[in-house]
Coordinates of C-alpha atoms in Angstrom, one line a residue:
Chain M
M1428 CA -80.6 206.7 -58.4
S1429 CA -80.1 202.8 -59.6
T1430 CA -78.4 200.2 -58.4
P1431 CA -75.1 199.8 -60.2
P1432 CA -75.0 198.4 -63.5
S1433 CA -72.7 195.7 -62.6
L1434 CA -74.6 194.4 -59.5
Q1435 CA -77.6 194.5 -61.1
A1436 CA -76.7 192.1 -64.0
L1437 CA -75.5 189.9 -61.2
I1438 CA -78.6 190.6 -59.3
N1439 CA -80.7 189.5 -62.7
A1440 CA -78.4 186.3 -63.3
L1441 CA -78.8 184.7 -59.8
K1442 CA -83.0 185.0 -60.8
V1443 CA -82.1 182.2 -62.9
L1444 CA -81.9 179.6 -59.9
P1445 CA -84.8 177.4 -59.1
G1446 CA -86.8 179.3 -56.1
V1447 CA -85.0 182.5 -56.0
G1448 CA -86.9 185.4 -56.9
P1449 CA -86.2 189.2 -56.7
K1450 CA -85.3 189.5 -53.3
S1451 CA -83.6 186.4 -52.9
A1452 CA -81.2 187.5 -55.7
Q1453 CA -80.5 190.6 -54.2
R1454 CA -79.6 189.4 -50.7
M1455 CA -77.2 186.8 -52.7
A1456 CA -75.5 189.7 -54.7
F1457 CA -75.0 191.2 -51.7
H1458 CA -73.4 188.4 -50.0
L1459 CA -71.1 187.7 -52.8
V1460 CA -69.7 191.0 -53.1
Q1461 CA -69.7 192.4 -49.4
R1462 CA -69.3 189.2 -47.0
D1463 CA -67.5 186.6 -48.9
P1464 CA -65.5 187.3 -52.2
A1465 CA -63.9 184.1 -52.4
G1466 CA -66.7 182.1 -52.4
A1467 CA -68.2 184.5 -55.4
V1468 CA -64.7 183.3 -57.3
Q1469 CA -64.7 179.8 -56.1
L1470 CA -68.8 179.8 -57.4
A1471 CA -68.1 181.1 -60.7
Q1472 CA -65.3 178.8 -61.2
A1473 CA -67.6 175.6 -60.2
I1474 CA -70.0 176.9 -62.9
I1475 CA -67.8 177.2 -65.5
D1476 CA -65.9 174.0 -64.3
A1477 CA -69.3 171.8 -64.4
Q1478 CA -70.3 173.7 -67.6
G1479 CA -67.2 172.2 -69.1
R1480 CA -66.2 169.0 -67.4
L1481 CA -70.0 167.6 -66.9
Q1482 CA -71.7 164.8 -69.8
H1483 CA -74.6 162.5 -69.5
C1484 CA -73.5 159.2 -69.4
R1485 CA -73.7 157.3 -73.0
L1486 CA -75.2 154.4 -71.5
C1487 CA -77.7 155.5 -68.5
N1488 CA -77.9 159.5 -69.2
T1489 CA -76.5 160.5 -65.4
F1490 CA -74.7 163.1 -65.6
A1491 CA -70.5 161.9 -65.3
E1492 CA -67.2 163.4 -66.5
T1493 CA -66.2 160.3 -68.6
D1494 CA -68.5 158.8 -71.7
V1495 CA -70.0 155.9 -69.6
C1496 CA -70.3 156.3 -65.8
E1497 CA -68.4 154.2 -62.9
I1498 CA -72.0 151.9 -62.4
C1499 CA -71.9 151.3 -66.4
Q1500 CA -68.3 150.5 -66.4
D1501 CA -69.1 148.3 -63.7
E1502 CA -68.8 144.6 -64.7
Q1503 CA -69.8 143.2 -61.4
R1504 CA -73.1 144.1 -62.1
N1505 CA -76.4 142.7 -62.6
H1506 CA -76.8 142.8 -66.8
S1507 CA -80.4 142.0 -67.0
Q1508 CA -82.0 144.3 -64.7
L1509 CA -82.4 148.4 -65.9
C1510 CA -83.5 150.7 -62.9
V1511 CA -85.2 154.3 -64.2
V1512 CA -85.1 157.2 -62.1
E1513 CA -85.9 160.5 -62.6
M1514 CA -82.9 162.1 -61.7
P1515 CA -79.3 161.6 -60.5
T1516 CA -80.4 161.9 -56.9
D1517 CA -82.9 159.5 -57.0
L1518 CA -80.0 157.5 -58.5
W1519 CA -77.7 157.7 -55.8
A1520 CA -80.8 157.0 -53.1
I1521 CA -80.9 153.5 -54.0
E1522 CA -77.1 153.4 -54.1
A1523 CA -77.7 154.4 -50.9
T1524 CA -79.4 151.4 -50.1
R1525 CA -77.0 148.6 -51.9
A1526 CA -80.3 146.6 -52.4
F1527 CA -80.1 147.3 -56.2
E1528 CA -77.3 145.5 -57.7
G1529 CA -78.4 146.0 -61.9
R1530 CA -78.2 149.5 -64.0
Y1531 CA -79.9 152.2 -63.9
F1532 CA -81.0 154.8 -66.5
V1533 CA -81.8 158.8 -65.5
L1534 CA -84.8 160.3 -67.8
M1535 CA -83.5 163.5 -66.2
G1536 CA -87.2 164.6 -65.9
R1537 CA -90.8 163.7 -65.9
L1538 CA -93.3 163.7 -68.5
S1539 CA -95.1 166.9 -67.0
P1540 CA -97.5 167.9 -69.8
L1541 CA -98.3 171.2 -67.2
D1542 CA -94.8 172.3 -67.5
G1543 CA -94.7 171.7 -70.8
V1544 CA -92.3 169.1 -70.8
G1545 CA -93.9 166.1 -73.1
V1546 CA -92.6 162.6 -74.4
N1547 CA -89.8 164.6 -76.2
D1548 CA -88.5 166.4 -73.6
I1549 CA -86.7 163.6 -71.3
A1550 CA -84.8 160.6 -72.7
L1551 CA -87.2 158.4 -74.0
R1552 CA -85.6 157.1 -76.8
P1553 CA -82.2 156.8 -75.2
L1554 CA -83.7 154.6 -72.9
I1555 CA -85.4 152.4 -75.0
S1556 CA -82.4 151.5 -76.9
R1557 CA -81.0 150.7 -73.9
A1558 CA -83.6 148.8 -72.5
L1559 CA -83.4 146.6 -75.7
D1560 CA -79.6 146.1 -75.6
G1561 CA -80.2 142.0 -75.5
E1562 CA -79.2 141.9 -71.9
I1563 CA -81.8 143.1 -69.8
E1564 CA -84.6 141.5 -68.8
E1565 CA -86.7 143.2 -65.8
V1566 CA -87.1 147.1 -66.4
I1567 CA -88.1 148.2 -62.9
L1568 CA -89.4 151.1 -63.0
A1569 CA -88.3 153.7 -59.9
T1570 CA -90.3 157.3 -60.7
N1571 CA -91.6 159.6 -57.8
F1572 CA -94.8 158.2 -56.8
T1573 CA -95.9 162.0 -57.5
T1574 CA -98.8 162.4 -60.0
E1575 CA -96.4 163.3 -62.8
G1576 CA -93.4 160.3 -61.8
E1577 CA -97.2 158.0 -61.5
A1578 CA -97.7 158.7 -65.2
T1579 CA -94.3 158.4 -66.4
A1580 CA -94.2 154.7 -65.1
Y1581 CA -97.5 154.1 -66.3
Y1582 CA -96.1 155.8 -70.1
L1583 CA -93.1 153.7 -70.0
S1584 CA -94.5 150.4 -69.0
E1585 CA -96.8 150.8 -72.2
L1586 CA -94.6 151.5 -74.1
L1587 CA -91.9 148.8 -72.8
R1588 CA -94.0 146.0 -72.2
A1589 CA -94.8 146.4 -76.2
R1590 CA -91.6 145.6 -76.6
G1591 CA -91.6 142.5 -74.7
L1592 CA -90.1 143.6 -71.2
K1593 CA -91.2 142.9 -68.2
V1594 CA -91.8 145.7 -66.5
S1595 CA -92.1 146.3 -62.8
R1596 CA -92.5 148.7 -60.1
I1597 CA -91.2 149.8 -57.0
A1598 CA -93.7 149.2 -53.7
R1599 CA -95.7 151.6 -52.2
G1600 CA -96.6 151.5 -49.1
L1601 CA -95.9 152.1 -44.7
P1602 CA -92.2 153.4 -44.2
V1603 CA -90.2 151.0 -42.1
G1604 CA -91.3 151.5 -38.3
G1605 CA -94.2 153.4 -39.7
E1606 CA -97.2 153.1 -37.6
L1607 CA -101.1 152.6 -39.2
E1608 CA -102.4 155.2 -37.3
H1609 CA -100.0 158.2 -38.4
A1610 CA -99.9 157.0 -42.2
D1611 CA -101.8 159.3 -44.9
P1612 CA -105.3 158.0 -45.4
A1613 CA -104.2 157.0 -49.3
T1614 CA -100.5 155.6 -48.4
L1615 CA -102.5 153.4 -45.8
A1616 CA -105.4 152.7 -49.0
Q1617 CA -102.6 151.6 -51.3
A1618 CA -101.0 149.3 -48.7
V1619 CA -104.2 147.7 -47.9
I1620 CA -104.7 147.2 -52.1
E1621 CA -101.4 145.9 -52.6
R1622 CA -100.7 143.3 -50.1
R1623 CA -98.4 140.7 -50.1
D1624 CA -98.8 136.9 -48.8
K1625 CA -97.4 136.6 -45.7
P1626 CA -94.3 134.2 -46.0
Chain W
M230 CA -70.7 155.5 -56.8
S231 CA -70.5 159.1 -56.2
T232 CA -71.6 162.4 -57.3
P233 CA -69.0 163.7 -60.5
P234 CA -66.1 166.0 -59.2
S235 CA -67.1 168.5 -60.9
L236 CA -70.6 168.4 -60.3
Q237 CA -70.0 167.9 -55.7
A238 CA -67.8 171.0 -56.2
L239 CA -70.8 173.5 -58.2
I240 CA -73.2 171.9 -55.1
N241 CA -71.0 173.0 -52.7
A242 CA -70.3 176.2 -54.2
L243 CA -73.5 177.0 -54.4
K244 CA -73.7 176.5 -51.0
V245 CA -72.0 179.4 -49.5
L246 CA -75.0 181.3 -51.0
P247 CA -77.9 183.0 -48.1
G248 CA -80.4 180.7 -47.5
V249 CA -79.1 177.5 -49.8
G250 CA -79.1 174.4 -47.8
P251 CA -77.3 171.2 -49.6
K252 CA -80.8 170.0 -51.3
S253 CA -81.6 173.7 -52.8
A254 CA -78.2 173.8 -53.5
Q255 CA -78.3 170.3 -55.6
R256 CA -81.5 171.4 -57.4
M257 CA -80.2 174.5 -58.4
A258 CA -76.7 172.5 -60.0
F259 CA -78.7 170.3 -61.8
H260 CA -80.8 173.2 -63.2
L261 CA -77.5 175.4 -63.9
V262 CA -76.4 171.8 -65.7
Q263 CA -79.0 170.9 -67.2
R264 CA -81.6 173.3 -67.8
D265 CA -79.9 176.6 -68.4
P266 CA -76.3 176.2 -69.5
A267 CA -76.7 179.8 -71.4
G268 CA -77.9 181.2 -67.9
A269 CA -75.4 179.5 -65.9
V270 CA -72.6 181.1 -68.0
Q271 CA -74.3 184.7 -67.7
L272 CA -74.4 183.7 -63.6
A273 CA -70.7 183.1 -63.6
Q274 CA -69.8 185.9 -66.2
A275 CA -71.8 188.1 -63.8
I276 CA -70.1 187.2 -60.5
I277 CA -66.3 188.2 -62.1
D278 CA -67.7 191.6 -64.0
A279 CA -69.2 192.3 -60.3
Q280 CA -66.6 191.5 -58.7
G281 CA -64.3 193.5 -60.6
R282 CA -66.1 196.8 -61.0
L283 CA -68.2 197.4 -57.5
Q284 CA -66.4 198.9 -54.8
H285 CA -67.6 201.1 -51.9
C286 CA -68.5 205.2 -52.6
R287 CA -65.5 206.5 -50.6
L288 CA -68.3 208.9 -48.8
C289 CA -70.9 206.8 -48.4
N290 CA -70.7 203.3 -48.2
T291 CA -72.6 201.9 -50.6
F292 CA -72.0 200.5 -53.5
A293 CA -70.8 202.1 -56.9
E294 CA -68.8 201.2 -59.9
T295 CA -67.0 205.1 -59.7
D296 CA -65.0 205.5 -56.3
V297 CA -67.9 208.2 -55.9
C298 CA -71.6 207.0 -56.4
E299 CA -74.2 209.1 -58.3
I300 CA -76.2 210.9 -55.0
C301 CA -72.8 211.5 -53.2
Q302 CA -71.4 213.6 -57.0
D303 CA -74.9 215.8 -56.9
E304 CA -73.9 218.9 -55.8
Q305 CA -78.4 219.8 -55.7
R306 CA -78.5 217.3 -52.7
N307 CA -79.0 218.6 -49.0
H308 CA -75.2 219.4 -47.7
S309 CA -76.6 219.1 -44.0
Q310 CA -78.4 215.6 -43.6
L311 CA -77.6 212.6 -43.3
C312 CA -78.9 209.4 -43.7
V313 CA -77.9 206.3 -42.1
V314 CA -78.8 203.0 -43.2
E315 CA -78.5 199.4 -42.8
M316 CA -77.7 198.0 -46.5
P317 CA -78.1 199.8 -50.1
T318 CA -81.2 198.3 -50.3
D319 CA -82.4 200.6 -47.3
L320 CA -81.1 203.4 -49.3
W321 CA -82.9 202.5 -52.4
A322 CA -86.0 202.6 -50.6
I323 CA -85.8 205.7 -49.2
E324 CA -84.9 207.5 -52.8
A325 CA -87.5 205.6 -54.4
T326 CA -89.6 207.6 -51.7
R327 CA -88.3 211.3 -52.9
A328 CA -89.2 212.2 -49.4
F329 CA -85.1 212.8 -49.1
E330 CA -83.0 215.6 -50.6
G331 CA -79.7 214.9 -48.2
R332 CA -76.8 211.9 -48.7
Y333 CA -76.6 209.0 -47.3
F334 CA -74.1 206.3 -44.9
V335 CA -74.1 202.6 -45.6
L336 CA -73.4 201.0 -42.7
M337 CA -73.3 197.6 -44.8
G338 CA -74.6 196.0 -41.6
R339 CA -76.1 195.8 -38.4
L340 CA -74.6 195.6 -34.9
S341 CA -75.4 192.0 -33.8
P342 CA -73.3 190.8 -31.1
L343 CA -75.1 187.2 -31.5
D344 CA -74.2 186.8 -35.2
G345 CA -70.8 188.1 -34.2
V346 CA -71.1 191.5 -36.1
G347 CA -69.2 194.1 -33.6
V348 CA -68.4 197.1 -33.8
N349 CA -65.3 196.4 -35.7
D350 CA -67.7 194.9 -38.5
I351 CA -69.8 197.8 -39.7
A352 CA -68.0 200.9 -41.2
L353 CA -68.4 203.6 -37.8
R354 CA -65.3 204.3 -38.1
P355 CA -66.3 206.4 -41.9
L356 CA -69.2 206.5 -40.1
I357 CA -67.8 209.4 -37.8
S358 CA -65.4 210.9 -40.2
R359 CA -68.4 211.1 -42.4
A360 CA -70.7 212.5 -40.1
L361 CA -68.1 214.9 -38.8
D362 CA -66.8 216.7 -42.5
G363 CA -68.4 220.4 -40.9
E364 CA -71.2 220.3 -43.2
I365 CA -73.1 217.7 -41.9
E366 CA -75.7 219.2 -39.0
E367 CA -78.6 216.3 -38.5
V368 CA -77.6 212.7 -38.5
I369 CA -81.4 210.7 -39.2
L370 CA -80.5 207.2 -38.5
A371 CA -83.0 205.2 -40.6
T372 CA -81.7 201.2 -39.0
N373 CA -84.3 199.0 -39.1
F374 CA -87.1 198.5 -35.8
T375 CA -85.4 195.2 -35.5
T376 CA -83.3 194.3 -32.4
E377 CA -80.1 194.8 -34.2
G378 CA -81.5 198.2 -35.7
E379 CA -82.7 199.6 -32.9
A380 CA -79.5 198.3 -30.7
T381 CA -76.9 199.8 -33.7
A382 CA -79.4 203.5 -33.4
Y383 CA -78.8 203.6 -29.9
Y384 CA -75.0 203.1 -30.5
L385 CA -75.0 205.5 -33.0
S386 CA -76.6 208.2 -31.3
E387 CA -74.7 208.1 -28.4
L388 CA -71.6 208.4 -30.3
L389 CA -72.5 210.7 -32.8
R390 CA -74.6 213.0 -29.8
A391 CA -71.3 212.8 -28.1
R392 CA -69.3 215.1 -31.3
G393 CA -72.5 217.7 -30.7
L394 CA -74.3 216.4 -33.8
K395 CA -77.9 216.2 -33.9
V396 CA -79.5 212.8 -34.2
S397 CA -83.0 212.1 -35.0
R398 CA -84.4 208.7 -35.9
I399 CA -87.4 208.1 -38.4
A400 CA -90.5 207.5 -37.3
R401 CA -92.3 204.5 -36.4
G402 CA -96.4 203.9 -35.7
L403 CA -99.2 202.6 -37.4
P404 CA -98.8 202.4 -41.5
V405 CA -100.3 204.7 -43.2
G406 CA -104.1 203.1 -44.5
G407 CA -103.0 201.2 -41.3
E408 CA -106.3 200.2 -39.0
L409 CA -105.8 200.0 -35.2
E410 CA -107.7 197.2 -34.9
H411 CA -105.3 195.5 -37.6
A412 CA -101.9 196.6 -36.4
D413 CA -99.6 194.4 -34.0
P414 CA -99.6 195.6 -30.0
A415 CA -96.1 196.3 -30.1
T416 CA -96.4 198.9 -33.2
L417 CA -99.8 200.2 -31.5
A418 CA -98.1 200.8 -28.6
Q419 CA -95.4 202.8 -30.2
A420 CA -97.6 205.0 -31.9
V421 CA -99.9 205.8 -29.0
I422 CA -96.6 206.6 -26.3
E423 CA -94.7 208.7 -29.6
R424 CA -97.9 210.5 -30.5
R425 CA -97.4 213.8 -32.1
D426 CA -98.5 217.2 -31.5
K427 CA -101.8 217.9 -33.7
P428 CA -100.9 220.7 -36.5

């Protein structure tokens, strides 16, 4: 007795999803076939649609359905600041704050030698040419404060400073409303080291 | 700034999968679009194939690509024993032990009033007609030893005994190689209560 081939194929195909092992893939396959045929059809269609429609914005490299994304098309935005993030989600998170008026560049990853992600696997070359468009004055590095994000920020700042650009890094410190007692020691240490003059 | 519609549609479609929330759905969508376009196409195709090919075995209700599954087609198997399980995975698990020679019936679920799964949502009627085919003498209940599985077994045993069938339940107790010291109290208690004469 074996699993029907088309069911096994579906289970195998689901295993390409990040974080999905054999057991979850099986559970997902059963769910799609047994409980939610309509959702399954929708999922298949959504994959095909996304594949067909999504591209990377020619300027900022984020996902877009057009050659140039909405933000890059917006002439109202500050042309002199470029905020570099790892993923589109980071861009959306910063946009949601309404604290940044400039443009973005999305690396679509981070340097992570241990995972085999080197300087040729993220969008470094497009970033360099974007940053050197003549309008950009300041590049704000907004990669994550993880080991990989920090390494990426370090590498980029060396690269961009060597080309005469002003490079800054988003601030690290206690969260708004944060209490010293509950801050982790590394964050608290950084908040002390990177203290600013009280205005 | 908003997520491109086709990307948002893909994220929403992925949320139908069990155990996938908004964050995982986003991560999965990015992975499919960005890192594994080939895997994405395969997944869409596998869903469509499985939808088109899979059906339920007319006799035992498991997933099959044919009207009657391999096991039910096998004339060598014992016609007098019917093992009732919740899901096809349970059937496969028992098959892997090679300890059972009879036929199966797959409920495709369990009674679970709290989740809205009542007697009309699992394959009770087909089970009754299958069990009363005239050849079946013993029905072995192999639902899980969870609250829902136990309730389902209780309900089925009442139902089937009333129709004159012999009904048994797979044994509960310590695992093979299990040590009393490490068994959970409920399992150990059941192992004492359900003790058998030493042969």
